[in-house]
Amino acid sequence: MKVVAFNRTLQGTGASRRLRNAGQTPGIIYGGAEAPQLIALDGNALFHALKKEAFHGSVLDMEIEGKTQQVLLRDFQMHAYKQLVLHADFQRVDASQPIHTKVTLHFVNAETSPAVKLSSAVISHVMNELEVACLPGKLPEFIEVDLGNLEAGQSIHVNDLKLPEGVTALTHGQNLTIATSTVPRGAAAAAEGEEK
């Protein structure tokens, strides 16, 4: 995805307020060998870009005065009640250096799993994103979690995932739970009553 930004020289609360009043969002790019760089982005375009999942989980091509560099969105602050992005932080990306970032999990086939179809189980998502390490070119937009074979009372863990080539989950030695299936008490009692 491409993002257009502008160099910003003034900093501080007053300068940021004037930028926002002019429809722009202050931001910063840091990391890599270069010094941190103050930038301004089109506030409306950034607000709508933040609604797209790919904007959060992709290496972005940021163009500043004709020069393009690769960055990752690291953080942003929203206004409490206005549709306004207050600030955005981006990190420079070196194509040869691994990056650590969070990738969204997409859950599929829940409605066809034995847990739901046969046992009326409820599937709970314990995690919605997974921290990974990979080279920037290998960064997936999302990771799919297939619930198609999940039985009632079972869980899916990080080790059960099929990660794209070159992508490693950062779980610090733990096999974290991603999703669980549980049969509600009422459904379990009704099933027992039918068997008698």
XYZ file of C-alpha atoms in Angstrom:
196
model
C 0.000 0.000 0.000
C 1.184 3.488 -0.781
C 1.024 6.398 1.670
C 1.899 10.010 0.848
C 3.381 12.165 3.623
C 5.007 15.581 3.900
C 8.000 16.790 5.881
C 7.110 18.708 9.028
C 9.455 21.181 10.717
C 7.409 22.591 13.597
C 6.673 20.450 16.619
C 4.854 20.886 19.888
C 1.223 21.039 20.983
C 0.400 24.306 19.190
C 1.963 23.230 15.903
C 0.166 19.874 16.054
C -3.166 21.588 16.779
C -2.697 23.903 13.765
C -1.887 20.885 11.569
C -5.046 19.048 12.705
C -7.139 22.186 12.117
C -5.762 22.220 8.565
C -6.944 18.611 8.056
C -3.551 16.974 8.554
C -2.263 14.458 11.094
C 1.195 14.795 12.670
C 3.374 11.686 12.659
C 6.900 10.398 13.004
C 9.080 7.815 11.246
C 11.814 6.202 13.333
C 14.200 3.250 13.196
C 16.919 2.225 10.798
C 20.174 4.130 10.409
C 18.520 7.519 9.835
C 17.376 10.002 12.475
C 13.666 10.175 13.380
C 11.742 12.215 10.821
C 8.718 14.415 11.585
C 5.943 14.053 9.001
C 2.391 15.198 8.315
C -0.255 13.065 6.594
C -3.663 13.832 5.087
C -5.934 13.308 8.113
C -8.991 12.112 6.176
C -7.028 9.659 4.003
C -5.263 8.269 7.093
C -8.564 7.874 8.981
C -10.026 5.786 6.124
C -6.791 3.827 5.600
C -6.850 2.791 9.288
C -10.204 1.060 8.663
C -8.458 -1.352 6.271
C -6.909 -4.409 7.887
C -4.127 -4.489 5.282
C -2.933 -1.029 6.418
C -2.173 -2.416 9.893
C -0.487 -5.637 8.763
C 1.454 -4.682 5.635
C 4.747 -3.074 4.808
C 3.731 0.346 3.479
C 5.473 2.378 0.761
C 5.669 5.906 2.194
C 6.437 8.665 -0.297
C 7.885 11.900 1.088
C 8.809 14.585 -1.444
C 9.396 12.090 -4.239
C 11.427 9.603 -2.173
C 9.840 6.289 -1.183
C 10.757 4.263 1.884
C 9.231 1.161 3.416
C 7.572 1.528 6.814
C 5.290 -0.332 9.234
C 2.487 1.330 11.172
C 3.497 0.943 14.829
C 0.999 3.073 16.750
C -1.724 5.676 16.342
C -3.910 7.747 18.655
C -7.558 8.520 17.926
C -9.644 11.383 19.300
C -12.009 10.266 22.087
C -15.198 10.996 20.120
C -14.351 12.759 16.837
C -13.423 10.911 13.650
C -9.903 12.243 13.957
C -6.459 10.617 14.085
C -4.325 12.612 16.540
C -0.909 11.086 15.782
C 0.688 8.173 13.900
C 4.028 6.392 14.441
C 5.792 4.493 11.666
C 8.941 2.363 11.788
C 11.402 2.141 8.901
C 11.857 -1.328 7.461
C 15.072 -2.805 6.088
C 14.291 -5.553 3.539
C 17.247 -7.642 4.804
C 16.387 -7.403 8.519
C 13.669 -9.511 10.202
C 10.770 -7.569 11.706
C 8.630 -8.360 14.743
C 4.973 -7.403 14.392
C 1.444 -8.582 15.129
C -0.634 -10.230 12.401
C -4.434 -10.546 12.511
C -5.946 -14.030 12.791
C -8.857 -14.963 10.475
C -11.048 -17.776 11.826
C -12.685 -19.975 9.152
C -14.994 -23.033 9.024
C -16.388 -22.571 12.556
C -19.968 -23.304 11.434
C -18.951 -26.604 9.790
C -16.830 -27.909 12.692
C -18.046 -31.003 14.605
C -18.043 -28.904 17.789
C -20.754 -26.598 16.422
C -22.679 -28.963 14.118
C -22.859 -32.007 16.401
C -22.471 -30.630 19.924
C -23.875 -27.066 19.661
C -20.611 -25.870 21.187
C -19.626 -22.224 21.444
C -16.248 -21.334 19.931
C -14.342 -18.617 21.794
C -11.457 -16.715 20.210
C -8.771 -16.373 22.886
C -6.399 -14.453 20.579
C -7.238 -12.175 17.643
C -3.662 -11.499 16.570
C -0.339 -13.299 16.765
C 3.122 -11.807 17.173
C 5.459 -13.038 14.438
C 8.997 -12.579 13.161
C 9.828 -12.613 9.441
C 11.555 -10.686 6.680
C 9.430 -7.736 5.453
C 8.798 -9.412 2.089
C 7.311 -12.488 3.796
C 4.896 -10.590 6.073
C 1.398 -12.083 5.641
C -1.644 -9.792 5.608
C -3.362 -12.265 7.970
C -3.022 -15.833 9.265
C -5.891 -18.265 8.729
C -7.082 -20.426 11.628
C -9.068 -23.420 10.316
C -11.668 -24.544 12.872
C -13.139 -27.224 10.554
C -11.882 -30.224 12.600
C -12.456 -28.766 16.070
C -14.365 -31.133 18.406
C -16.372 -30.072 21.450
C -14.120 -29.447 24.451
C -10.983 -29.123 22.303
C -8.716 -26.133 21.756
C -6.506 -24.893 18.941
C -2.991 -23.803 19.885
C -0.244 -21.866 18.107
C 1.583 -25.115 17.220
C -1.538 -26.256 15.288
C -1.317 -23.308 12.867
C 0.060 -23.602 9.333
C 2.251 -20.509 9.188
C 3.421 -19.179 5.807
C 6.984 -20.034 4.798
C 9.565 -17.861 6.536
C 7.171 -16.739 9.296
C 7.843 -17.700 12.932
C 5.405 -17.261 15.813
C 6.897 -15.428 18.800
C 5.411 -17.253 21.785
C 8.514 -17.423 24.031
C 8.370 -21.214 24.282
C 4.668 -21.399 25.110
C 2.065 -23.203 22.997
C -0.553 -20.479 23.476
C -4.274 -21.221 23.092
C -5.899 -19.482 20.123
C -9.492 -20.770 20.245
C -11.555 -23.085 22.456
C -14.880 -24.859 22.038
C -17.176 -25.365 25.024
C -20.639 -26.854 25.274
C -23.010 -24.548 27.187
C -24.447 -26.039 30.395
C -28.029 -26.029 29.138
C -27.089 -27.845 25.918
C -25.071 -30.459 27.842
C -27.948 -31.093 30.271
C -30.456 -31.398 27.404
C -28.201 -33.896 25.613
C -27.947 -36.009 28.752
C -31.748 -35.905 29.185
C -32.248 -37.175 25.605
C -29.904 -40.105 26.184
C -31.873 -41.362 29.243
